[in-house]
Structures are given as C-alpha cells and as structure tokens.
Tab-separated table of C-alpha atoms in Angstrom:
chain	number	residue	atom	x	y	z
A	1	UNK	CA	35.285	-6.388	-56.330
A	2	UNK	CA	38.760	-6.833	-54.918
A	3	UNK	CA	41.491	-9.100	-56.221
A	4	UNK	CA	44.245	-10.024	-53.778
A	5	UNK	CA	47.485	-11.291	-55.331
A	6	UNK	CA	49.690	-13.336	-52.988
A	7	UNK	CA	53.105	-14.810	-53.667
A	8	UNK	CA	53.489	-18.160	-51.918
A	9	UNK	CA	55.406	-18.172	-48.638
A	10	UNK	CA	59.121	-19.006	-48.527
A	11	UNK	CA	59.753	-22.550	-49.672
A	12	UNK	CA	62.586	-25.067	-49.505
A	13	UNK	CA	65.004	-24.282	-52.317
A	14	UNK	CA	66.674	-27.710	-52.113
A	15	UNK	CA	63.595	-29.670	-53.185
A	16	UNK	CA	62.565	-30.163	-56.800
A	17	UNK	CA	60.542	-27.378	-58.452
A	18	UNK	CA	57.163	-29.087	-58.024
A	19	UNK	CA	57.926	-30.602	-54.604
A	20	UNK	CA	59.019	-27.459	-52.746
A	21	UNK	CA	57.244	-27.158	-49.399
A	22	UNK	CA	57.060	-24.153	-47.088
A	23	UNK	CA	59.881	-23.551	-44.650
A	24	UNK	CA	59.297	-22.870	-40.956
A	25	UNK	CA	60.323	-19.253	-41.570
A	26	UNK	CA	57.867	-19.025	-44.469
A	27	UNK	CA	55.029	-20.379	-42.343
A	28	UNK	CA	55.832	-17.964	-39.488
A	29	UNK	CA	55.823	-14.968	-41.849
A	30	UNK	CA	52.627	-16.146	-43.503
A	31	UNK	CA	50.844	-16.532	-40.164
A	32	UNK	CA	51.637	-12.873	-39.378
A	33	UNK	CA	50.234	-11.793	-42.737
A	34	UNK	CA	47.146	-13.993	-42.352
A	35	UNK	CA	46.435	-12.522	-38.931
A	36	UNK	CA	46.797	-8.973	-40.259
A	37	UNK	CA	44.495	-9.737	-43.199
A	38	UNK	CA	41.830	-11.126	-40.881
A	39	UNK	CA	41.983	-8.677	-37.984
A	40	UNK	CA	43.068	-5.376	-39.494
A	41	UNK	CA	42.285	-5.531	-43.192
A	42	UNK	CA	39.148	-7.652	-42.806
A	43	UNK	CA	39.964	-9.525	-45.992
A	44	UNK	CA	37.276	-12.051	-46.837
A	45	UNK	CA	37.521	-13.311	-50.407
A	46	UNK	CA	34.814	-15.528	-51.837
A	47	UNK	CA	37.406	-17.817	-53.441
A	48	UNK	CA	41.125	-18.458	-53.118
A	49	UNK	CA	42.632	-19.737	-56.352
A	50	UNK	CA	46.064	-21.355	-56.227
A	51	UNK	CA	48.437	-23.126	-58.593
A	52	UNK	CA	48.946	-26.847	-58.398
A	53	UNK	CA	52.387	-26.498	-56.825
A	54	UNK	CA	52.607	-27.687	-53.201
A	55	UNK	CA	53.968	-24.376	-51.877
A	56	UNK	CA	51.017	-22.460	-53.335
A	57	UNK	CA	48.494	-24.953	-51.944
A	58	UNK	CA	50.082	-24.807	-48.484
A	59	UNK	CA	50.015	-20.998	-48.578
A	60	UNK	CA	46.362	-20.967	-49.672
A	61	UNK	CA	45.400	-23.462	-46.953
A	62	UNK	CA	47.059	-21.418	-44.192
A	63	UNK	CA	45.422	-18.215	-45.432
A	64	UNK	CA	42.055	-19.975	-45.642
A	65	UNK	CA	42.272	-21.012	-41.981
A	66	UNK	CA	42.348	-17.327	-41.040
A	67	UNK	CA	40.233	-15.529	-43.635
A	68	UNK	CA	37.693	-18.342	-44.248
A	69	UNK	CA	36.808	-18.054	-47.922
A	70	UNK	CA	33.779	-19.920	-49.235
A	71	UNK	CA	35.958	-21.856	-51.687
A	72	UNK	CA	39.561	-22.865	-52.270
A	73	UNK	CA	40.204	-23.891	-55.844
A	74	UNK	CA	43.309	-25.424	-57.371
A	75	UNK	CA	43.892	-24.193	-60.900
A	76	UNK	CA	45.772	-26.712	-63.051
A	77	UNK	CA	46.840	-24.173	-65.695
A	78	UNK	CA	47.516	-20.471	-65.981
A	79	UNK	CA	49.135	-19.782	-62.587
A	80	UNK	CA	52.580	-21.365	-63.010
A	81	UNK	CA	55.622	-19.085	-62.717
A	82	UNK	CA	56.170	-18.681	-66.460
A	83	UNK	CA	52.528	-18.761	-67.651
A	84	UNK	CA	51.185	-15.941	-69.771
A	85	UNK	CA	49.024	-13.671	-67.562
A	86	UNK	CA	46.527	-13.134	-70.387
A	87	UNK	CA	44.258	-15.967	-69.258
A	88	UNK	CA	43.942	-14.484	-65.758
A	89	UNK	CA	43.563	-10.925	-67.026
A	90	UNK	CA	40.477	-12.136	-68.861
A	91	UNK	CA	39.193	-14.080	-65.815
A	92	UNK	CA	39.855	-11.167	-63.453
A	93	UNK	CA	37.805	-8.843	-65.622
A	94	UNK	CA	34.887	-11.290	-65.383
A	95	UNK	CA	34.978	-11.852	-61.603
A	96	UNK	CA	32.090	-10.467	-59.565
A	97	UNK	CA	33.166	-11.504	-56.047
A	98	UNK	CA	36.330	-10.669	-54.090
A	99	UNK	CA	38.984	-13.287	-54.855
A	100	UNK	CA	42.558	-14.122	-53.952
A	101	UNK	CA	45.175	-15.680	-56.203
A	102	UNK	CA	48.111	-17.489	-54.594
A	103	UNK	CA	50.818	-17.951	-57.158
A	104	UNK	CA	54.394	-17.407	-58.199
A	105	UNK	CA	56.812	-14.874	-59.594
A	106	UNK	CA	57.166	-13.681	-62.275
A	107	UNK	CA	53.559	-14.547	-63.196
A	108	UNK	CA	51.971	-12.460	-60.408
A	109	UNK	CA	54.087	-9.439	-61.289
A	110	UNK	CA	53.168	-9.708	-64.965
A	111	UNK	CA	49.486	-10.132	-64.069
A	112	UNK	CA	49.476	-7.075	-61.789
A	113	UNK	CA	51.355	-4.979	-64.347
A	114	UNK	CA	48.908	-5.930	-67.076
A	115	UNK	CA	45.869	-5.257	-64.896
A	116	UNK	CA	47.230	-1.851	-63.817
A	117	UNK	CA	48.247	-0.752	-67.286
A	118	UNK	CA	46.036	2.074	-68.476
A	119	UNK	CA	45.555	3.366	-71.964
A	120	UNK	CA	43.600	6.424	-70.828
A	121	UNK	CA	43.993	9.099	-68.171
A	122	UNK	CA	42.314	7.105	-65.383
A	123	UNK	CA	44.385	6.329	-62.304
A	124	UNK	CA	45.562	2.750	-61.877
A	125	UNK	CA	46.369	3.225	-58.184
A	126	UNK	CA	43.668	4.434	-55.826
A	127	UNK	CA	44.951	7.043	-53.399
A	128	UNK	CA	43.261	7.837	-50.053
A	129	UNK	CA	43.713	10.658	-47.581
A	130	UNK	CA	46.569	9.694	-45.242
A	131	UNK	CA	47.328	6.694	-47.459
A	132	UNK	CA	50.875	5.763	-48.413
A	133	UNK	CA	51.958	4.278	-51.730
A	134	UNK	CA	55.534	2.996	-51.843
A	135	UNK	CA	57.270	2.833	-55.200
A	136	UNK	CA	60.736	1.386	-55.648
A	137	UNK	CA	63.224	2.165	-58.409
A	138	UNK	CA	64.955	-1.030	-59.546
A	139	UNK	CA	66.900	-1.630	-62.746
A	140	UNK	CA	65.829	1.677	-64.314
A	141	UNK	CA	62.141	0.992	-63.723
A	142	UNK	CA	59.561	1.919	-61.096
A	143	UNK	CA	57.475	-0.749	-59.414
A	144	UNK	CA	54.693	-0.671	-56.845
A	145	UNK	CA	56.193	-2.110	-53.659
A	146	UNK	CA	53.212	-1.725	-51.313
A	147	UNK	CA	50.303	0.459	-50.327
A	148	UNK	CA	48.590	1.072	-47.009
A	149	UNK	CA	45.352	2.957	-46.465
A	150	UNK	CA	43.671	3.941	-43.184
A	151	UNK	CA	40.735	1.570	-43.759
A	152	UNK	CA	42.907	-1.523	-43.335
A	153	UNK	CA	44.469	-0.327	-40.089
A	154	UNK	CA	41.238	-0.122	-38.096
C-alpha cells in the first residue's frame, strides 16, 4: 500500500483563507507533476482524499484527470493546515489500497513526520540501488526533501 502526500498547488494569497483558488503558475506546475505521476511513476491511487478548502479540491481534481483514481473524497475534518495529524495516522495505518492525500502545510509535514517516526531499528526510508534521497538541513534540523528511485523513471 502506498500513501502519496501532496501539498496543494500555489494559490492566490490575496483571497481569504477558505476562498483561495489556484494561480495560473500553480496550475502549470501541477500539470507537470500530474503528467510525471501518470507517465513515469505510474501512480494510480484508489482514492484521493482532500480537505474542504477550494485550493485542495482544485488540486485533487486536476490530479484526478491524469491519474484517474476510483474515488475523490472531500474530508470535512482532519486535513486543515493546523489539524492534529493523529486522526490521519490512525486512518493511514488502516488503509489497504493506495491512496493520495491533498492537503496543507504544516499538517502534511506533521503527518509524514509522525508516520516515519520509528521506535525500533527498522528503516523509515526505503533505499534502492541507484536511488537518491535528498535531505535538507534547515533550522538545525534535517528533513526529507525528496526521493527518486529508478522504478519511477521508466
């Protein structure tokens, strides 16, 4: 089971918090990502979950046009920027099909951090031959910036 975490595309900063829509630049960037996910990474989640904010819905809809999930589901609680990730940690551990969550910062970062946190010696990042994992040092802390493995570049 794979869980894809996606931050919504760039949105208009002048609009109110709940009314922010995607900018032309945000849509253009998102279309590039959607194309890559479809053609090169062969991403095909069963469901795309998104917050109730317009920018998340627009992002989910554009992604869905390219990767054709079976379902798109708006989630009224638990995916807002400041929500506690605990609810989605529990849900993620119960998922059986590949899913995608389109949400907001800092919620997505907190969710990923919590899911990756290990209390044993198991690896939280899966390495592959020829794969590249990029970590970035910011504010005296390391964060996972991105990862690329040969399988997604076919």
